[in-house]
Coordinates of C-alpha atoms and ligand atoms in Angstrom, one line a residue:
M1 CA 21.0 14.4 -10.8
R2 CA 20.8 11.9 -13.3
T3 CA 18.7 11.4 -16.3
V4 CA 17.4 8.5 -18.2
S5 CA 15.3 8.3 -21.5
V6 CA 11.9 7.1 -20.8
N7 CA 9.6 6.9 -24.1
G8 CA 11.8 9.4 -25.5
L9 CA 11.6 11.8 -22.5
A10 CA 14.5 12.9 -20.3
V11 CA 13.4 11.9 -16.9
A12 CA 15.7 13.2 -13.9
Y13 CA 16.2 11.0 -10.7
A14 CA 18.3 11.0 -7.7
A15 CA 20.0 7.7 -6.7
S16 CA 22.0 6.3 -3.8
G17 CA 23.2 2.9 -2.9
A18 CA 23.8 -0.4 -4.8
R19 CA 22.6 -3.3 -2.9
A20 CA 19.1 -5.0 -2.9
P21 CA 16.5 -4.4 -2.6
A22 CA 15.7 -1.8 -5.1
V23 CA 13.6 0.9 -3.7
C24 CA 11.8 3.5 -5.9
L25 CA 10.6 6.5 -4.1
V26 CA 7.8 8.8 -5.9
H27 CA 7.1 12.4 -4.8
G28 CA 3.8 14.1 -4.2
T29 CA 1.9 17.0 -5.7
G30 CA 4.3 19.8 -7.1
G31 CA 7.2 18.0 -5.7
S32 CA 10.4 16.3 -7.0
S33 CA 12.9 13.8 -5.8
A34 CA 14.3 16.5 -3.3
V35 CA 11.6 15.4 -0.6
W36 CA 13.5 12.2 -0.3
A37 CA 16.8 13.8 0.5
H38 CA 17.2 12.2 4.0
Q39 CA 16.1 8.7 2.8
L40 CA 18.5 8.9 -0.2
E41 CA 21.4 9.9 2.0
N42 CA 20.7 7.5 4.7
L43 CA 19.4 4.1 3.2
G44 CA 22.1 3.7 0.6
D45 CA 23.9 1.2 2.9
V46 CA 20.9 -1.3 2.9
A47 CA 19.1 -0.5 -0.5
Q48 CA 19.5 0.8 -4.0
V49 CA 17.4 3.8 -3.7
V50 CA 16.0 5.7 -6.8
A51 CA 13.9 8.8 -6.5
V52 CA 12.1 9.9 -9.8
D53 CA 11.2 13.5 -10.8
L54 CA 7.8 12.7 -12.5
P55 CA 7.5 14.2 -15.9
G56 CA 6.7 17.8 -15.6
H57 CA 8.2 17.9 -12.1
G58 CA 11.8 18.9 -10.9
G59 CA 14.3 18.3 -13.6
S60 CA 12.0 16.0 -15.9
G61 CA 10.6 17.3 -19.1
G62 CA 7.2 16.7 -20.5
S63 CA 3.9 16.5 -18.4
I64 CA 2.6 14.0 -15.9
P65 CA -0.4 11.9 -17.4
K66 CA -3.8 13.1 -16.1
R67 CA -4.6 9.9 -14.6
I68 CA -3.0 8.4 -11.5
E69 CA -3.0 4.9 -13.2
D70 CA -1.0 6.3 -16.3
A71 CA 1.5 7.7 -14.1
A72 CA 2.0 4.4 -12.5
A73 CA 2.7 3.3 -16.0
V74 CA 5.2 6.0 -16.4
V75 CA 7.0 4.9 -13.4
A76 CA 7.1 1.3 -14.7
A77 CA 8.7 2.5 -18.0
F78 CA 11.1 4.5 -15.9
L79 CA 12.2 1.5 -13.8
D80 CA 12.4 -0.5 -17.1
A81 CA 14.9 2.0 -18.4
L82 CA 16.9 1.7 -15.3
G83 CA 16.9 -2.0 -15.8
L84 CA 15.2 -2.5 -12.5
G85 CA 12.7 -5.5 -12.4
R86 CA 11.2 -6.1 -9.0
V87 CA 11.3 -3.1 -6.5
V88 CA 10.0 -1.8 -3.2
I89 CA 7.8 0.8 -4.5
G90 CA 7.2 3.9 -2.2
G91 CA 5.4 7.3 -2.6
H92 CA 4.3 10.4 -0.7
S93 CA 0.8 11.8 -1.3
M94 CA 0.0 11.7 -4.9
G95 CA 3.2 9.6 -5.1
G96 CA 1.6 7.1 -2.8
A97 CA -1.5 7.0 -5.0
I98 CA 0.9 6.2 -7.8
A99 CA 2.7 3.5 -5.9
Q100 CA -0.7 1.9 -4.9
H101 CA -1.8 1.6 -8.6
F102 CA 1.7 0.3 -9.5
A103 CA 1.3 -2.4 -6.8
L104 CA -2.3 -3.2 -8.0
A105 CA -1.2 -3.1 -11.7
Y106 CA 2.1 -4.9 -11.6
P107 CA 2.1 -7.2 -8.5
D108 CA 4.9 -9.3 -9.9
R109 CA 7.3 -6.3 -9.9
V110 CA 6.5 -5.3 -6.4
Q111 CA 8.5 -6.7 -3.2
G112 CA 7.1 -4.2 -0.7
L113 CA 4.9 -1.0 -0.7
I114 CA 5.8 2.1 1.3
L115 CA 3.0 4.5 1.8
V116 CA 4.0 8.0 3.2
G117 CA 1.2 10.6 4.0
T118 CA -1.2 9.1 1.5
G119 CA -4.6 7.3 1.4
A120 CA -6.7 5.0 -0.6
R121 CA -8.7 7.7 -1.8
L122 CA -7.7 11.4 -1.9
R123 CA -10.6 13.6 -2.2
V124 CA -9.6 17.4 -2.4
L125 CA -11.2 20.2 -0.7
P126 CA -13.1 22.0 -3.5
R127 CA -11.9 25.4 -2.2
L128 CA -8.5 24.4 -2.7
L129 CA -9.0 23.4 -6.3
E130 CA -11.0 26.6 -7.0
L131 CA -8.3 28.9 -5.5
L132 CA -5.4 27.1 -7.5
A133 CA -7.3 27.7 -10.8
S134 CA -8.3 31.5 -9.9
D135 CA -5.4 32.7 -7.9
Y136 CA -2.5 30.2 -7.9
A137 CA -0.5 32.2 -5.1
Q138 CA -3.2 32.1 -2.8
G139 CA -4.0 28.5 -3.8
V140 CA -0.4 27.5 -2.9
D141 CA -0.6 29.5 0.5
L142 CA -3.8 27.4 1.4
L143 CA -2.3 24.2 0.3
M144 CA 1.0 24.8 2.2
S145 CA -0.8 25.9 5.5
L146 CA -2.8 22.7 5.5
A147 CA 0.3 20.6 4.3
I148 CA 3.1 21.7 6.9
G149 CA 2.8 20.6 10.4
P150 CA 2.5 23.4 13.0
E151 CA 5.7 22.3 14.7
A152 CA 7.9 22.7 11.3
P153 CA 10.7 25.1 11.7
D154 CA 10.1 28.4 9.6
E155 CA 13.1 27.6 7.1
L156 CA 11.6 24.3 6.3
R157 CA 8.1 26.0 5.8
T158 CA 9.7 28.6 3.6
S159 CA 11.5 26.0 1.4
L160 CA 8.6 23.7 0.9
H161 CA 6.4 26.7 0.1
R162 CA 9.0 28.2 -2.5
S163 CA 9.6 24.7 -4.2
T164 CA 5.6 24.1 -4.6
A165 CA 5.0 27.7 -5.7
N166 CA 8.1 27.5 -8.4
N167 CA 6.2 25.1 -10.3
P168 CA 4.7 26.0 -13.7
P169 CA 1.2 27.2 -13.3
G170 CA -1.2 24.2 -13.8
V171 CA 1.2 21.6 -12.5
V172 CA -0.1 21.7 -8.8
L173 CA -3.8 21.9 -10.0
G174 CA -3.4 19.1 -12.4
D175 CA -1.7 16.9 -9.7
L176 CA -4.4 17.6 -7.3
T177 CA -7.3 17.1 -9.8
A178 CA -5.9 13.7 -10.4
C179 CA -5.7 12.9 -6.8
D180 CA -9.4 14.0 -6.3
V181 CA -10.8 11.2 -8.6
F182 CA -8.2 8.7 -7.3
D183 CA -9.9 5.9 -5.2
V184 CA -8.8 2.4 -4.7
M185 CA -10.5 2.0 -1.3
S186 CA -12.5 -1.3 -2.8
R187 CA -9.4 -2.7 -4.3
I188 CA -6.4 -2.1 -1.8
A189 CA -7.0 -5.2 0.1
T190 CA -5.9 -7.3 -2.9
V191 CA -2.4 -6.1 -2.1
Q192 CA -0.5 -8.9 -0.8
V193 CA 3.2 -7.4 -0.3
P194 CA 4.5 -6.4 2.9
T195 CA 3.4 -2.6 3.4
L196 CA 4.3 0.0 5.5
A197 CA 2.1 3.2 6.1
I198 CA 3.7 6.1 7.6
C199 CA 2.0 9.6 8.3
G200 CA 2.2 12.5 10.5
A201 CA -0.1 12.7 13.7
Q202 CA -0.9 16.2 12.5
D203 CA -1.3 15.7 8.9
R204 CA -4.5 17.6 7.9
L205 CA -4.5 16.5 4.2
T206 CA -4.2 12.9 4.5
P207 CA -5.1 12.3 8.2
P208 CA -3.9 9.4 10.2
K209 CA -7.3 7.7 9.6
Y210 CA -6.2 7.1 5.9
S211 CA -3.0 5.4 7.0
R212 CA -5.0 3.2 9.7
F213 CA -7.1 2.0 6.7
F214 CA -4.2 0.5 5.0
G215 CA -3.6 -1.1 8.4
E216 CA -7.0 -2.5 8.4
R217 CA -7.2 -3.7 4.7
I218 CA -3.7 -4.8 3.8
A219 CA -2.9 -8.2 5.4
G220 CA 0.1 -7.5 7.9
A221 CA 0.5 -3.8 7.1
R222 CA 2.5 -1.9 9.6
V223 CA 1.2 1.6 10.4
V224 CA 3.6 4.3 12.0
V225 CA 2.1 7.5 13.0
V226 CA 5.0 10.1 13.7
P227 CA 4.1 12.6 16.4
G228 CA 4.6 16.3 15.8
A229 CA 4.6 15.9 11.9
G230 CA 2.2 17.1 9.3
H231 CA 1.7 15.9 5.7
Y232 CA 5.6 16.3 4.8
V233 CA 6.5 13.6 7.5
Q234 CA 9.5 12.4 5.6
V235 CA 10.9 16.0 5.4
E236 CA 9.7 17.3 8.8
K237 CA 10.7 14.2 10.7
P238 CA 13.2 12.7 8.5
R239 CA 15.1 10.6 11.0
E240 CA 12.0 8.9 12.3
T241 CA 10.5 8.3 8.8
T242 CA 13.9 6.9 7.5
A243 CA 14.2 4.6 10.7
A244 CA 10.7 3.2 10.0
I245 CA 11.8 2.5 6.3
R246 CA 15.0 1.0 7.4
E247 CA 13.4 -1.4 9.8
F248 CA 10.8 -2.4 7.2
L249 CA 13.4 -2.9 4.6
G250 CA 15.4 -5.2 7.1
G251 CA 12.2 -7.1 7.7
L252 CA 11.9 -7.6 4.0
E253 CA 15.2 -9.1 3.9
R254 CA 14.5 -11.7 6.5
R255 CA 11.4 -12.6 4.7
T256 CA 12.7 -12.9 1.2
P257 CA 16.4 -14.0 1.4
R258 CA 18.2 -12.7 -1.6
E259 CA 19.5 -15.0 -4.2
Ligands
LIG1 N1 -8.9 6.3 3.9 C1 -9.9 6.0 4.8 N2 -11.1 6.6 4.9 C2 -11.3 7.7 4.0 C3 -10.3 8.0 3.0 C4 -9.1 7.2 2.9 N3 -8.3 7.5 1.9 N4 -11.0 9.0 2.2 C5 -12.1 9.3 2.8 N5 -12.3 8.5 3.9 C6 -13.5 8.5 4.6 C7 -13.9 10.0 5.3 O1 -13.1 10.1 6.4 C8 -15.3 9.9 5.3 O2 -15.6 9.2 6.6 P1 -16.7 9.5 7.4 O3 -18.0 9.5 6.6 O4 -16.8 8.6 8.6 O5 -16.4 11.0 8.0 C9 -15.7 9.1 4.2 O6 -14.6 8.2 3.8 C10 -16.0 10.1 3.0 O7 -15.0 11.1 2.7 P2 -14.4 11.8 1.5 O8 -14.6 10.7 0.2 O9 -13.2 12.4 1.7 O10 -15.7 12.7 1.1 P3 -16.2 13.9 2.0 O11 -17.3 14.5 1.2 O12 -16.6 13.5 3.3 O13 -15.1 15.0 2.1 C11 -13.3 16.6 1.7 C12 -14.5 15.6 1.0 C13 -12.5 17.1 0.4 C14 -13.8 17.6 2.5 C15 -12.2 15.5 2.5 O14 -11.8 14.4 1.7 C16 -11.1 16.2 3.0 O15 -11.1 17.1 4.1 N6 -9.9 15.9 2.5 C17 -8.7 16.4 3.1 C18 -8.1 17.6 2.5 C19 -7.5 17.5 1.2 O16 -7.8 18.4 0.3 N7 -6.7 16.6 1.1 C20 -5.9 16.6 -0.3 C21 -5.3 15.0 -0.4 S1 -4.2 15.0 -1.7

């Protein structure tokens, strides 16, 4: 892991590759850059990939802003600190919400948008928010039972559950509370960059309908629904997800030749 100072805060990130385009990947609720392990390992030959640990997550200090749009500003400051101007911005779940806000707020900085297991609105089951506040362990149990697809192997189920449960109390609830009020459904059609939406066919937190919505609203967006995967599609079906991203990045190169 590396760290960079962002507004005086030590922000951890993982990185691979050195060639254009630069791709910034943002994890979801209670997550870290670790959810992009396969993509970091396998896309470094076609892109410079950076995966951030949002403040208060993984190896980063501080705490994430309460609003998704403010978290997008933190990602912009993170990219400034790395000297990355224009990027392909991607995110999973809450990270996908941050990526959408980033694309809406900083269109000149975005070469492409990758939306993984996310939606343009992310309302959260009230029962889930209540449980996370009253009984954190049970709340995480419910969250992960919905998040991980039925075909995921037990080891993966255990490791994703453990990494989410290990967050300091309040982090997961804070992330989901921010998701609950996130809604760019009426604005997302203004996105004009090449967009890829990927989700698991068995995703119960952000069902395929949410990804198809991107396909209907964002001109030219490609939608990939991966069979046999739940909400953690990039971890549950890493090869399929990475292949879809690789193809998308190859298409970008053909559209916008490097200078
Ligand atoms: N993309 C496309 N359509 C969406 C959408 C999105 N991102 N978000 C909501 N919608 C649709 C819904 O499918 C629904 O359509 P319908 O009326 O045809 O059934 C409509 O918009 C309203 O949905 P919603 O805003 O979610 O409100 P709700 O009161 O119907 O449902 C929940 C609230 C929490 C029950 C529901 O959002 C849900 O089951 N969410 C998934 C579980 C969860 O907690 N996910 C966490 C996400 S981080």
